Structure formats: C-alpha cells, structure tokens
C-alpha cells in the first residue's frame, strides 16, 4: 500500500507507521501525518518508530519505553 496517496479508510482507531517517516522528505512527512490525523477517530492512536517523533496540534504524546505513540485529542 502506498501510504503517500489518499487513504481509502474513512476512520481509524489505530495506525502503525513504524520507521516510515524517516524515509520521507519533510514535506511528505507533513502530508502523511496530516492525512492520518484527519482520519484518526478521537482517542485514536498513531504509532511511529522509536527514533521518530510527531509534532502536530491535536496529538498528545503517550509514548512508553521504546514505543513512540500519540493519541488524538
């Protein structure tokens, strides 16, 4: 699945994109994160790689240990 194209799923509870963002340029990262956050349900979780971070309004960092996770408010 090409995650940089429009996402066909209307609402999601949980999205894993571990170690994906580091392969994209900053512009593509922003587009992808914006799209995912838009499609996440309230209280939905976005999980990224342990060496990746997401800075986006409406997301709170709920990371524990080696897992980098963010919750939509």
mmCIF file of C-alpha atoms in Angstrom:
data_model
loop_
_atom_site.group_PDB
_atom_site.id
_atom_site.type_symbol
_atom_site.label_atom_id
_atom_site.label_comp_id
_atom_site.label_asym_id
_atom_site.label_seq_id
_atom_site.Cartn_x
_atom_site.Cartn_y
_atom_site.Cartn_z
ATOM 1 C CA UNK A 1 0.000 0.000 0.000
ATOM 2 C CA UNK A 2 1.315 3.441 -0.940
ATOM 3 C CA UNK A 3 0.694 5.460 2.218
ATOM 4 C CA UNK A 4 1.581 8.731 0.484
ATOM 5 C CA UNK A 5 -1.579 8.591 -1.635
ATOM 6 C CA UNK A 6 -5.068 9.312 -0.346
ATOM 7 C CA UNK A 7 -6.136 6.919 2.390
ATOM 8 C CA UNK A 8 -9.300 4.979 1.434
ATOM 9 C CA UNK A 9 -10.346 4.360 5.043
ATOM 10 C CA UNK A 10 -12.766 6.928 6.499
ATOM 11 C CA UNK A 11 -11.965 6.466 10.204
ATOM 12 C CA UNK A 12 -9.248 4.585 12.023
ATOM 13 C CA UNK A 13 -8.679 3.662 15.671
ATOM 14 C CA UNK A 14 -5.031 2.637 15.368
ATOM 15 C CA UNK A 15 -2.327 3.339 12.789
ATOM 16 C CA UNK A 16 1.201 1.878 12.770
ATOM 17 C CA UNK A 17 3.757 3.659 10.586
ATOM 18 C CA UNK A 18 6.857 2.474 12.384
ATOM 19 C CA UNK A 19 10.072 3.510 10.643
ATOM 20 C CA UNK A 20 8.223 5.027 7.676
ATOM 21 C CA UNK A 21 8.649 8.751 8.296
ATOM 22 C CA UNK A 22 12.449 8.619 8.183
ATOM 23 C CA UNK A 23 12.251 7.556 4.514
ATOM 24 C CA UNK A 24 10.161 10.582 3.506
ATOM 25 C CA UNK A 25 11.215 14.164 2.992
ATOM 26 C CA UNK A 26 9.779 16.696 5.476
ATOM 27 C CA UNK A 27 7.038 17.818 3.070
ATOM 28 C CA UNK A 28 5.816 14.233 2.513
ATOM 29 C CA UNK A 29 6.029 13.564 6.268
ATOM 30 C CA UNK A 30 3.739 16.511 6.958
ATOM 31 C CA UNK A 31 1.255 15.453 4.267
ATOM 32 C CA UNK A 32 1.152 11.886 5.577
ATOM 33 C CA UNK A 33 0.802 12.854 9.243
ATOM 34 C CA UNK A 34 -1.890 15.432 8.441
ATOM 35 C CA UNK A 35 -3.865 12.827 6.481
ATOM 36 C CA UNK A 36 -3.566 10.209 9.209
ATOM 37 C CA UNK A 37 -4.544 12.604 11.992
ATOM 38 C CA UNK A 38 -7.546 13.755 9.970
ATOM 39 C CA UNK A 39 -8.704 10.128 9.591
ATOM 40 C CA UNK A 40 -7.998 9.069 13.196
ATOM 41 C CA UNK A 41 -11.022 8.855 15.436
ATOM 42 C CA UNK A 42 -10.975 10.867 18.658
ATOM 43 C CA UNK A 43 -8.793 8.900 21.102
ATOM 44 C CA UNK A 44 -7.238 7.080 18.124
ATOM 45 C CA UNK A 45 -3.573 6.086 18.383
ATOM 46 C CA UNK A 46 -0.706 6.730 15.964
ATOM 47 C CA UNK A 47 2.423 4.617 16.497
ATOM 48 C CA UNK A 48 5.699 5.614 14.841
ATOM 49 C CA UNK A 49 9.241 4.280 15.038
ATOM 50 C CA UNK A 50 11.179 4.720 18.261
ATOM 51 C CA UNK A 51 13.569 7.149 16.545
ATOM 52 C CA UNK A 52 10.726 9.196 15.028
ATOM 53 C CA UNK A 53 8.564 11.901 16.522
ATOM 54 C CA UNK A 54 5.431 13.744 15.505
ATOM 55 C CA UNK A 55 4.637 17.353 16.326
ATOM 56 C CA UNK A 56 1.027 18.100 15.464
ATOM 57 C CA UNK A 57 -1.743 20.067 17.140
ATOM 58 C CA UNK A 58 -4.407 17.715 18.454
ATOM 59 C CA UNK A 59 -1.986 14.893 19.263
ATOM 60 C CA UNK A 60 -0.643 14.131 22.711
ATOM 61 C CA UNK A 61 2.486 12.080 23.296
ATOM 62 C CA UNK A 62 1.661 8.843 25.146
ATOM 63 C CA UNK A 63 4.999 7.114 24.497
ATOM 64 C CA UNK A 64 6.124 4.384 26.890
ATOM 65 C CA UNK A 65 9.611 2.916 26.808
ATOM 66 C CA UNK A 66 10.666 2.029 23.270
ATOM 67 C CA UNK A 67 7.257 2.725 21.746
ATOM 68 C CA UNK A 68 6.564 6.182 20.285
ATOM 69 C CA UNK A 69 2.803 6.689 20.330
ATOM 70 C CA UNK A 70 0.472 9.646 20.034
ATOM 71 C CA UNK A 71 -3.215 9.961 20.895
ATOM 72 C CA UNK A 72 -5.686 12.169 19.053
ATOM 73 C CA UNK A 73 -7.481 14.534 21.400
#
